[in-house]
């Protein structure tokens, strides 16, 4: 049997369900750079803007609100750069492409017998646009069984009720599900809600020590497939 | 009587207390640029880092935690740029200078008979280091009567109990206090907690439409002094 790739982590068991975050985890935000640059905004502003949208969203979440992602994203663009950039940037946002590892990764994960669903702080429509047509073209239209959004949950991730909503819809216990995300705050929330966790690094440096360590660390979905393939062989 | 400067806002009444945010509102974060650049990190990363620290802090706040600002800030630096940048950047952070309008602005505000205190999501020590020696050198050591931190409150701003803690310590009712900040999320929390609000723009564009409109908008403390001087003349 092959050992786990470059890691001291014990080989995991296969989860019943992988719950995948969408923005940045599956979608490639570098696709926003041309829209920013066409609007005369430096490419370096993309991560400032996106971190600010989440900052404001979590501030409102801490106040008990459940804002609409698109409203916050648009208001933040307008406040920082002017109203004329809202439509072109939001169009680019809803038209982002998945990272190159996403389609083959999802197919390999489904091949292991794991159920797949997305859970986003954005709308379900953005996730469906990102994946559904591409999966249909690849002949695997039902690979992702549900595109879920916190718009239908009591609160945004990382609040426990966001994950609880998805688990209830999908009929899965927390310990049977693994949250997959590029954002440490998302995995922190999932971990506290009792889910298993897999961090996709996507060249973002190291894990921040203020959050609980994730069960799996992988470069991308290809790396996650390797971890879980070993788990599948053990079962 | 002089009309309010370039604004359709009615002249405000004088608050009993001004509660001042610290990071970016009083301190000039551009002082971090040399520390980032000496560590080989682009200046454009300063706002990405700071927005990310607040994003993660508010995610934890939404989970019911009350993290230490310095711990989060250091963990975020280490995760993104490596452990060797933590000490030089955190030293630069605690050694930031106030914006040029801050000392004369505080003196003019105190001259109107308004009580002054700071309330930060960071430590009280950072605020004291920023202001106390400079105020003492200017011969007005007691101008700011208290340097308060959410470290002594039940939660971070923008949660209501953070403002409630400061009001209780200072013996002031919410409607007698005005929160002064550069960050819209801070004023949103203060407004919901019943405080009056003054936004310092500091060249940050427009007010984001997802938050309730602040009572006063000013470019900086000099602009706030103008608004409140008019209020003082009316009383």
Short mmCIF file of C-alpha atoms in Angstrom, two decimals:
data_model
loop_
_atom_site.label_atom_id
_atom_site.label_comp_id
_atom_site.label_asym_id
_atom_site.label_seq_id
_atom_site.Cartn_x
_atom_site.Cartn_y
_atom_site.Cartn_z
CA UNK A 1 0.00 0.00 0.00
CA UNK A 2 1.25 3.49 -0.86
CA UNK A 3 1.87 5.75 2.16
CA UNK A 4 0.07 9.09 2.37
CA UNK A 5 1.85 11.72 0.26
CA UNK A 6 4.46 13.76 2.17
CA UNK A 7 2.58 13.97 5.45
CA UNK A 8 2.62 12.61 8.97
CA UNK A 9 -1.17 12.57 8.99
CA UNK A 10 -2.80 9.13 9.45
CA UNK A 11 -4.67 7.92 6.35
CA UNK A 12 -8.25 9.16 6.69
CA UNK A 13 -11.38 7.09 6.29
CA UNK A 14 -13.74 7.96 3.44
CA UNK A 15 -16.46 10.45 4.37
CA UNK A 16 -19.99 9.84 3.12
CA UNK A 17 -20.31 13.41 1.90
CA UNK A 18 -17.91 16.11 0.75
CA UNK A 19 -19.35 19.58 1.26
CA UNK A 20 -17.43 21.94 -0.99
CA UNK A 21 -17.05 25.68 -0.53
CA UNK A 22 -17.35 27.59 -3.82
CA UNK A 23 -15.71 31.05 -4.00
CA UNK A 24 -11.93 30.64 -4.39
CA UNK A 25 -12.15 26.98 -3.34
CA UNK A 26 -13.64 25.94 -6.70
CA UNK A 27 -13.73 29.23 -8.66
CA UNK A 28 -10.57 30.90 -9.89
CA UNK A 29 -10.77 34.51 -8.70
CA UNK A 30 -7.86 35.53 -10.95
CA UNK A 31 -10.60 35.79 -13.58
CA UNK A 32 -11.58 39.08 -11.90
CA UNK A 33 -8.27 40.76 -12.73
CA UNK A 34 -9.19 41.77 -16.31
CA UNK A 35 -12.50 43.28 -15.13
CA UNK A 36 -10.71 45.29 -12.43
CA UNK A 37 -8.01 46.44 -14.86
CA UNK A 38 -10.55 47.44 -17.51
CA UNK A 39 -12.19 49.59 -14.83
CA UNK A 40 -8.82 51.22 -14.08
CA UNK A 41 -8.39 49.40 -10.74
CA UNK A 42 -5.10 47.67 -9.90
CA UNK A 43 -5.09 43.86 -9.84
CA UNK A 44 -3.78 44.08 -6.27
CA UNK A 45 -7.20 45.42 -5.26
CA UNK A 46 -8.96 42.09 -5.96
CA UNK A 47 -7.93 40.44 -2.67
CA UNK A 48 -8.46 43.71 -0.73
CA UNK A 49 -12.00 43.91 -2.06
CA UNK A 50 -12.82 40.25 -1.42
CA UNK A 51 -11.40 40.22 2.12
CA UNK A 52 -13.37 43.42 2.80
CA UNK A 53 -16.62 41.84 1.58
CA UNK A 54 -16.12 38.90 3.95
CA UNK A 55 -15.04 41.24 6.79
CA UNK A 56 -18.23 43.26 6.47
CA UNK A 57 -20.35 40.14 6.03
CA UNK A 58 -18.95 38.57 9.19
CA UNK A 59 -19.41 41.85 11.09
CA UNK A 60 -23.09 41.73 10.11
CA UNK A 61 -23.21 38.01 10.92
CA UNK A 62 -21.88 38.80 14.41
CA UNK A 63 -24.77 41.28 14.68
CA UNK A 64 -27.25 38.51 13.79
CA UNK A 65 -27.87 39.49 10.15
CA UNK A 66 -27.78 37.23 7.12
CA UNK A 67 -26.83 39.62 4.29
CA UNK A 68 -27.01 38.71 0.57
CA UNK A 69 -23.50 38.16 -0.76
CA UNK A 70 -24.18 39.97 -4.04
CA UNK A 71 -25.58 43.03 -2.25
CA UNK A 72 -22.51 43.32 -0.03
CA UNK A 73 -20.11 42.68 -2.91
CA UNK A 74 -21.80 45.36 -5.04
CA UNK A 75 -22.00 47.90 -2.18
CA UNK A 76 -18.35 47.38 -1.41
CA UNK A 77 -17.33 47.91 -5.05
CA UNK A 78 -19.44 51.04 -5.32
CA UNK A 79 -18.13 52.53 -2.09
CA UNK A 80 -14.48 51.92 -2.92
CA UNK A 81 -14.33 52.40 -6.69
CA UNK A 82 -17.58 54.02 -7.85
CA UNK A 83 -20.91 52.74 -9.14
CA UNK A 84 -19.73 52.26 -12.72
CA UNK A 85 -17.53 49.29 -11.81
CA UNK A 86 -20.32 47.28 -10.17
CA UNK A 87 -21.90 45.68 -13.25
CA UNK A 88 -18.69 44.71 -15.07
CA UNK A 89 -17.07 43.24 -11.94
CA UNK A 90 -20.21 41.42 -10.78
CA UNK A 91 -20.64 39.96 -14.29
CA UNK A 92 -17.05 38.76 -14.23
CA UNK A 93 -17.66 37.30 -10.77
CA UNK A 94 -20.66 35.24 -11.84
CA UNK A 95 -18.78 34.13 -14.96
CA UNK A 96 -15.60 32.87 -13.24
CA UNK A 97 -14.11 29.56 -14.37
CA UNK A 98 -13.28 26.68 -12.03
CA UNK A 99 -9.62 25.96 -11.20
CA UNK A 100 -8.20 23.37 -13.64
CA UNK A 101 -8.16 20.61 -10.99
CA UNK A 102 -11.87 21.01 -10.17
CA UNK A 103 -13.67 18.98 -12.87
CA UNK A 104 -11.26 16.03 -12.91
CA UNK A 105 -11.06 16.22 -9.11
CA UNK A 106 -14.82 16.06 -8.64
CA UNK A 107 -15.04 13.14 -11.08
CA UNK A 108 -12.34 11.23 -9.23
CA UNK A 109 -13.97 11.93 -5.86
CA UNK A 110 -17.36 10.73 -7.13
CA UNK A 111 -15.57 7.64 -8.45
CA UNK A 112 -14.59 6.83 -4.86
CA UNK A 113 -18.28 6.61 -3.98
CA UNK A 114 -18.39 9.87 -2.04
CA UNK A 115 -21.46 12.13 -2.31
CA UNK A 116 -20.71 15.72 -3.44
CA UNK A 117 -22.52 18.98 -2.70
CA UNK A 118 -21.55 22.65 -2.52
CA UNK A 119 -22.26 25.01 0.38
CA UNK A 120 -21.55 28.67 -0.32
CA UNK A 121 -21.97 32.01 1.42
CA UNK A 122 -22.80 33.22 -2.09
CA UNK A 123 -25.88 32.28 -4.06
CA UNK A 124 -26.63 28.74 -5.21
CA UNK A 125 -26.94 30.16 -8.73
CA UNK A 126 -23.29 31.18 -8.89
CA UNK A 127 -22.18 27.67 -7.92
CA UNK A 128 -24.57 26.11 -10.44
CA UNK A 129 -23.31 28.43 -13.20
CA UNK A 130 -19.74 27.54 -12.28
CA UNK A 131 -20.23 23.78 -12.45
CA UNK A 132 -23.53 22.50 -13.90
CA UNK A 133 -22.96 23.15 -17.63
CA UNK A 134 -19.38 21.97 -17.47
CA UNK A 135 -20.40 18.76 -15.70
CA UNK A 136 -23.19 18.21 -18.24
CA UNK A 137 -20.75 18.68 -21.14
CA UNK A 138 -18.45 16.14 -19.51
CA UNK A 139 -21.35 13.65 -19.42
CA UNK A 140 -21.62 13.69 -15.61
CA UNK A 141 -24.50 16.12 -14.99
CA UNK A 142 -25.53 14.64 -11.61
CA UNK A 143 -22.05 14.51 -10.09
CA UNK A 144 -22.84 17.35 -7.65
CA UNK A 145 -26.16 16.43 -6.09
CA UNK A 146 -26.99 19.83 -4.58
CA UNK A 147 -25.88 23.45 -4.81
CA UNK A 148 -26.65 24.91 -1.37
CA UNK A 149 -26.43 28.48 -0.14
CA UNK A 150 -26.58 30.07 3.29
CA UNK A 151 -29.38 32.17 1.78
CA UNK A 152 -31.55 29.21 2.85
CA UNK A 153 -29.79 28.73 6.21
CA UNK A 154 -30.21 30.68 9.48
CA UNK A 155 -26.75 32.28 9.20
CA UNK A 156 -23.58 32.56 7.12
CA UNK A 157 -20.68 30.18 7.51
CA UNK A 158 -18.76 29.89 9.86
CA UNK A 159 -21.81 29.84 12.18
CA UNK A 160 -22.75 26.24 13.07
CA UNK A 161 -26.33 26.55 11.78
CA UNK A 162 -25.04 27.12 8.22
CA UNK A 163 -23.41 23.66 8.18
CA UNK A 164 -26.36 22.21 10.11
CA UNK A 165 -28.71 23.37 7.39
CA UNK A 166 -26.70 21.55 4.70
CA UNK A 167 -26.45 18.37 6.76
CA UNK A 168 -30.19 18.34 7.32
CA UNK A 169 -31.01 18.89 3.64
CA UNK A 170 -28.62 16.11 2.65
CA UNK A 171 -29.61 13.70 5.45
CA UNK A 172 -26.06 13.24 6.73
CA UNK A 173 -24.67 13.38 10.29
CA UNK A 174 -21.92 15.93 10.98
CA UNK A 175 -19.24 13.25 11.54
CA UNK A 176 -20.07 11.65 8.17
CA UNK A 177 -19.39 14.89 6.29
CA UNK A 178 -16.12 16.60 5.38
CA UNK A 179 -16.00 20.32 4.58
CA UNK A 180 -13.55 21.19 1.79
CA UNK A 181 -12.41 24.81 1.60
CA UNK A 182 -9.52 27.13 0.89
CA UNK A 183 -10.55 29.45 3.76
CA UNK A 184 -9.37 28.58 7.28
CA UNK A 185 -12.33 30.41 8.89
CA UNK A 186 -14.72 28.11 7.02
CA UNK A 187 -12.98 24.97 8.25
CA UNK A 188 -12.87 26.39 11.78
CA UNK A 189 -16.65 26.74 11.73
CA UNK A 190 -17.14 23.29 10.20
CA UNK A 191 -14.81 21.69 12.75
CA UNK A 192 -16.69 23.28 15.64
CA UNK A 193 -19.96 22.06 14.11
CA UNK A 194 -18.57 18.50 14.23
CA UNK A 195 -17.69 18.03 10.55
CA UNK A 196 -14.42 16.65 9.29
CA UNK A 197 -12.22 19.14 7.44
CA UNK A 198 -9.97 19.28 4.38
CA UNK A 199 -7.96 22.39 3.60
CA UNK A 200 -6.99 23.17 0.01
CA UNK A 201 -3.88 25.36 0.20
CA UNK A 202 -3.92 26.72 -3.38
CA UNK A 203 -0.57 28.46 -2.77
CA UNK A 204 -1.87 30.50 0.17
CA UNK A 205 0.98 29.89 2.57
CA UNK A 206 0.62 28.12 5.87
CA UNK A 207 -2.31 27.32 8.13
CA UNK A 208 -2.98 30.19 10.60
CA UNK A 209 -2.21 28.97 14.12
CA UNK A 210 -5.29 30.65 15.66
CA UNK A 211 -7.59 28.06 14.06
CA UNK A 212 -7.86 24.35 14.89
CA UNK A 213 -5.74 22.17 12.60
CA UNK A 214 -7.66 20.61 9.69
CA UNK A 215 -7.74 16.83 9.29
CA UNK A 216 -6.36 16.94 5.74
CA UNK A 217 -4.11 19.47 4.03
CA UNK A 218 -3.80 19.24 0.26
CA UNK A 219 -2.55 21.56 -2.48
CA UNK A 220 -5.81 21.24 -4.42
CA UNK A 221 -8.56 18.73 -5.27
CA UNK A 222 -6.00 16.47 -6.95
CA UNK A 223 -4.19 16.23 -3.63
CA UNK A 224 -7.44 15.58 -1.79
CA UNK A 225 -8.22 12.75 -4.22
CA UNK A 226 -4.86 11.17 -3.36
CA UNK A 227 -5.58 11.32 0.37
CA UNK A 228 -9.07 9.87 -0.01
CA UNK A 229 -8.04 7.21 -2.54
CA UNK A 230 -5.73 5.79 0.11
CA UNK A 231 -8.62 5.97 2.59
CA UNK A 232 -10.87 4.11 0.13
CA UNK A 233 -8.29 1.35 -0.34
CA UNK A 234 -8.12 0.84 3.41
CA UNK A 235 -11.87 0.33 3.78
CA UNK B 1 -24.02 81.64 12.12
CA UNK B 2 -21.91 79.65 9.66
CA UNK B 3 -23.79 76.84 7.87
CA UNK B 4 -22.46 73.27 8.13
CA UNK B 5 -19.63 72.73 5.62
CA UNK B 6 -20.80 71.36 2.22
CA UNK B 7 -23.53 69.11 3.57
CA UNK B 8 -27.31 68.86 3.75
CA UNK B 9 -27.00 67.39 7.25
CA UNK B 10 -28.68 69.38 10.04
CA UNK B 11 -26.22 70.85 12.55
CA UNK B 12 -25.72 68.25 15.30
CA UNK B 13 -25.93 68.86 19.02
CA UNK B 14 -22.78 68.35 21.09
CA UNK B 15 -22.38 64.82 22.49
CA UNK B 16 -21.18 64.41 26.08
CA UNK B 17 -18.59 61.83 25.03
CA UNK B 18 -16.66 61.04 21.87
CA UNK B 19 -15.61 57.41 21.74
CA UNK B 20 -12.76 57.13 19.23
CA UNK B 21 -11.73 54.03 17.35
CA UNK B 22 -7.92 53.67 17.14
CA UNK B 23 -6.51 51.55 14.28
CA UNK B 24 -6.66 53.56 11.03
CA UNK B 25 -9.06 56.08 12.61
CA UNK B 26 -6.28 57.67 14.68
CA UNK B 27 -3.17 55.72 13.62
CA UNK B 28 -1.67 56.11 10.18
CA UNK B 29 -1.28 52.58 8.80
CA UNK B 30 0.93 53.82 5.95
CA UNK B 31 3.66 53.57 8.57
CA UNK B 32 3.55 49.80 7.99
CA UNK B 33 4.69 50.07 4.38
CA UNK B 34 8.44 50.32 5.13
CA UNK B 35 8.25 47.27 7.43
CA UNK B 36 6.45 45.26 4.75
CA UNK B 37 8.89 46.38 2.05
CA UNK B 38 11.95 45.61 4.20
CA UNK B 39 10.51 42.09 4.59
CA UNK B 40 10.20 41.81 0.79
CA UNK B 41 6.39 42.12 0.84
CA UNK B 42 4.63 44.53 -1.55
CA UNK B 43 3.04 47.65 -0.03
CA UNK B 44 -0.26 46.55 -1.63
CA UNK B 45 -0.33 43.66 0.86
CA UNK B 46 -0.87 45.97 3.86
CA UNK B 47 -4.63 46.41 3.29
CA UNK B 48 -5.02 42.74 2.29
CA UNK B 49 -3.42 41.68 5.55
CA UNK B 50 -5.40 44.11 7.71
CA UNK B 51 -8.77 43.28 6.10
CA UNK B 52 -7.93 39.59 6.56
CA UNK B 53 -7.17 40.06 10.26
CA UNK B 54 -10.55 41.73 10.77
CA UNK B 55 -12.28 39.11 8.60
CA UNK B 56 -10.89 36.28 10.72
CA UNK B 57 -11.57 38.18 13.95
CA UNK B 58 -15.21 38.75 13.02
CA UNK B 59 -15.57 35.11 11.94
CA UNK B 60 -14.41 34.13 15.44
CA UNK B 61 -16.64 36.82 16.97
CA UNK B 62 -19.61 35.29 15.12
CA UNK B 63 -18.60 31.97 16.73
CA UNK B 64 -18.70 33.60 20.17
CA UNK B 65 -14.94 34.02 20.69
CA UNK B 66 -13.09 37.13 21.79
CA UNK B 67 -9.63 36.70 20.23
CA UNK B 68 -6.61 38.87 21.08
CA UNK B 69 -5.91 41.27 18.23
CA UNK B 70 -2.14 40.84 18.42
CA UNK B 71 -2.42 37.02 18.30
CA UNK B 72 -4.59 37.14 15.19
CA UNK B 73 -2.44 39.76 13.52
CA UNK B 74 0.72 37.75 14.16
CA UNK B 75 -0.82 34.43 13.07
CA UNK B 76 -2.05 36.02 9.88
CA UNK B 77 1.39 37.47 9.08
CA UNK B 78 3.08 34.14 9.77
CA UNK B 79 0.61 32.15 7.67
CA UNK B 80 0.81 34.46 4.67
CA UNK B 81 4.43 35.64 4.68
CA UNK B 82 6.42 33.46 7.09
CA UNK B 83 7.36 33.69 10.76
CA UNK B 84 10.33 36.01 10.20
CA UNK B 85 8.10 38.97 9.31
CA UNK B 86 6.04 38.84 12.51
CA UNK B 87 8.34 40.76 14.87
CA UNK B 88 9.33 43.59 12.51
CA UNK B 89 5.75 44.19 11.34
CA UNK B 90 4.22 43.95 14.82
CA UNK B 91 6.87 46.38 16.12
CA UNK B 92 6.03 48.80 13.33
CA UNK B 93 2.33 48.36 14.16
CA UNK B 94 2.74 49.25 17.81
CA UNK B 95 4.97 52.19 16.83
CA UNK B 96 2.62 53.81 14.29
CA UNK B 97 2.18 57.60 14.37
CA UNK B 98 -1.18 59.35 14.54
CA UNK B 99 -2.53 61.09 11.44
CA UNK B 100 -1.49 64.78 11.40
CA UNK B 101 -5.02 65.99 12.22
CA UNK B 102 -5.28 63.84 15.38
CA UNK B 103 -3.49 65.86 18.08
CA UNK B 104 -4.85 69.28 17.07
CA UNK B 105 -8.25 67.67 16.46
CA UNK B 106 -8.40 66.11 19.93
CA UNK B 107 -7.34 69.40 21.52
CA UNK B 108 -10.04 71.32 19.64
CA UNK B 109 -12.68 68.72 20.56
CA UNK B 110 -11.71 68.86 24.22
CA UNK B 111 -11.92 72.65 23.96
CA UNK B 112 -15.60 72.27 23.05
CA UNK B 113 -16.15 70.60 26.42
CA UNK B 114 -16.60 67.09 25.05
CA UNK B 115 -15.17 64.12 26.96
CA UNK B 116 -12.76 61.94 24.95
CA UNK B 117 -11.97 58.21 25.22
CA UNK B 118 -10.73 55.53 22.84
CA UNK B 119 -12.35 52.11 22.27
CA UNK B 120 -10.31 49.67 20.22
CA UNK B 121 -10.51 46.06 19.11
CA UNK B 122 -6.75 46.14 19.70
CA UNK B 123 -5.08 46.47 23.06
CA UNK B 124 -5.39 49.55 25.26
CA UNK B 125 -1.59 49.68 25.31
CA UNK B 126 -1.35 50.36 21.57
CA UNK B 127 -3.74 53.31 21.88
CA UNK B 128 -1.87 54.64 24.93
CA UNK B 129 1.47 54.35 23.09
CA UNK B 130 -0.03 56.16 20.11
CA UNK B 131 -1.36 59.12 22.09
CA UNK B 132 -0.27 59.43 25.74
CA UNK B 133 3.33 60.61 25.30
CA UNK B 134 2.42 62.98 22.50
CA UNK B 135 -0.41 64.48 24.55
CA UNK B 136 1.91 64.85 27.55
CA UNK B 137 4.54 66.60 25.39
CA UNK B 138 1.82 68.94 24.17
CA UNK B 139 1.00 69.79 27.80
CA UNK B 140 -2.43 68.12 27.71
CA UNK B 141 -1.77 64.71 29.29
CA UNK B 142 -5.34 64.16 30.50
CA UNK B 143 -7.08 65.06 27.26
CA UNK B 144 -8.07 61.43 26.63
CA UNK B 145 -9.57 60.20 29.86
CA UNK B 146 -9.53 56.46 29.12
CA UNK B 147 -7.95 54.03 26.67
CA UNK B 148 -10.41 51.15 26.48
CA UNK B 149 -10.12 47.80 24.72
CA UNK B 150 -12.60 45.04 23.92
CA UNK B 151 -10.13 42.80 25.77
CA UNK B 152 -12.09 43.93 28.84
CA UNK B 153 -15.51 43.67 27.13
CA UNK B 154 -17.65 40.60 26.44
CA UNK B 155 -17.07 40.79 22.66
CA UNK B 156 -15.35 42.66 19.83
CA UNK B 157 -16.91 45.62 18.12
CA UNK B 158 -19.33 45.69 16.26
CA UNK B 159 -21.20 43.57 18.87
CA UNK B 160 -23.37 45.80 21.09
CA UNK B 161 -21.77 44.62 24.34
CA UNK B 162 -18.42 46.10 23.26
CA UNK B 163 -19.91 49.62 23.17
CA UNK B 164 -22.00 48.87 26.26
CA UNK B 165 -18.83 48.04 28.19
CA UNK B 166 -17.30 51.44 27.34
CA UNK B 167 -20.49 53.33 28.19
CA UNK B 168 -20.67 51.61 31.55
CA UNK B 169 -17.03 52.32 32.42
CA UNK B 170 -17.46 55.97 31.46
CA UNK B 171 -20.89 56.40 33.05
CA UNK B 172 -22.55 57.71 29.90
CA UNK B 173 -25.86 56.73 28.25
CA UNK B 174 -25.72 55.46 24.66
CA UNK B 175 -27.53 58.51 23.24
CA UNK B 176 -25.04 60.85 24.95
CA UNK B 177 -22.08 59.22 23.19
CA UNK B 178 -20.84 59.50 19.62
CA UNK B 179 -18.63 56.81 18.09
CA UNK B 180 -15.94 58.19 15.76
CA UNK B 181 -14.43 55.76 13.27
CA UNK B 182 -13.08 55.30 9.79
CA UNK B 183 -14.67 51.82 9.52
CA UNK B 184 -18.33 51.60 8.49
CA UNK B 185 -18.81 48.24 10.29
CA UNK B 186 -17.82 49.93 13.57
CA UNK B 187 -20.35 52.72 13.14
CA UNK B 188 -23.02 50.19 12.15
CA UNK B 189 -22.50 48.38 15.45
CA UNK B 190 -22.44 51.64 17.42
CA UNK B 191 -25.62 52.88 15.70
CA UNK B 192 -27.44 49.64 16.53
CA UNK B 193 -26.25 49.94 20.13
CA UNK B 194 -27.92 53.37 20.28
CA UNK B 195 -24.84 55.60 19.99
CA UNK B 196 -24.54 58.56 17.68
CA UNK B 197 -22.03 58.14 14.85
CA UNK B 198 -19.40 60.16 13.02
CA UNK B 199 -17.60 58.74 10.01
CA UNK B 200 -14.11 59.93 9.14
CA UNK B 201 -13.67 59.30 5.42
CA UNK B 202 -9.87 59.63 5.21
CA UNK B 203 -10.01 59.28 1.40
CA UNK B 204 -11.74 55.92 1.50
CA UNK B 205 -14.42 56.59 -1.06
CA UNK B 206 -18.12 56.58 -0.31
CA UNK B 207 -20.23 55.14 2.48
CA UNK B 208 -21.28 51.51 1.71
CA UNK B 209 -25.03 51.38 1.19
CA UNK B 210 -25.50 48.16 3.17
CA UNK B 211 -24.88 50.01 6.45
CA UNK B 212 -27.11 52.61 8.12
CA UNK B 213 -26.09 56.19 7.27
CA UNK B 214 -23.90 57.87 9.92
CA UNK B 215 -25.05 61.10 11.53
CA UNK B 216 -21.89 63.00 10.56
CA UNK B 217 -19.51 62.50 7.65
CA UNK B 218 -16.20 64.35 7.79
CA UNK B 219 -12.88 64.05 5.99
CA UNK B 220 -10.95 63.78 9.24
CA UNK B 221 -10.94 65.07 12.84
CA UNK B 222 -10.56 68.65 11.57
CA UNK B 223 -13.84 68.24 9.71
CA UNK B 224 -15.49 66.71 12.77
CA UNK B 225 -14.34 69.70 14.84
CA UNK B 226 -16.06 72.01 12.33
CA UNK B 227 -19.34 70.08 12.58
CA UNK B 228 -19.27 70.03 16.39
CA UNK B 229 -18.12 73.66 16.74
CA UNK B 230 -21.32 74.67 14.98
CA UNK B 231 -23.25 72.38 17.30
CA UNK B 232 -21.56 73.99 20.31
CA UNK B 233 -22.47 77.50 19.11
CA UNK B 234 -26.12 76.48 18.85
CA UNK B 235 -26.36 75.24 22.41
#
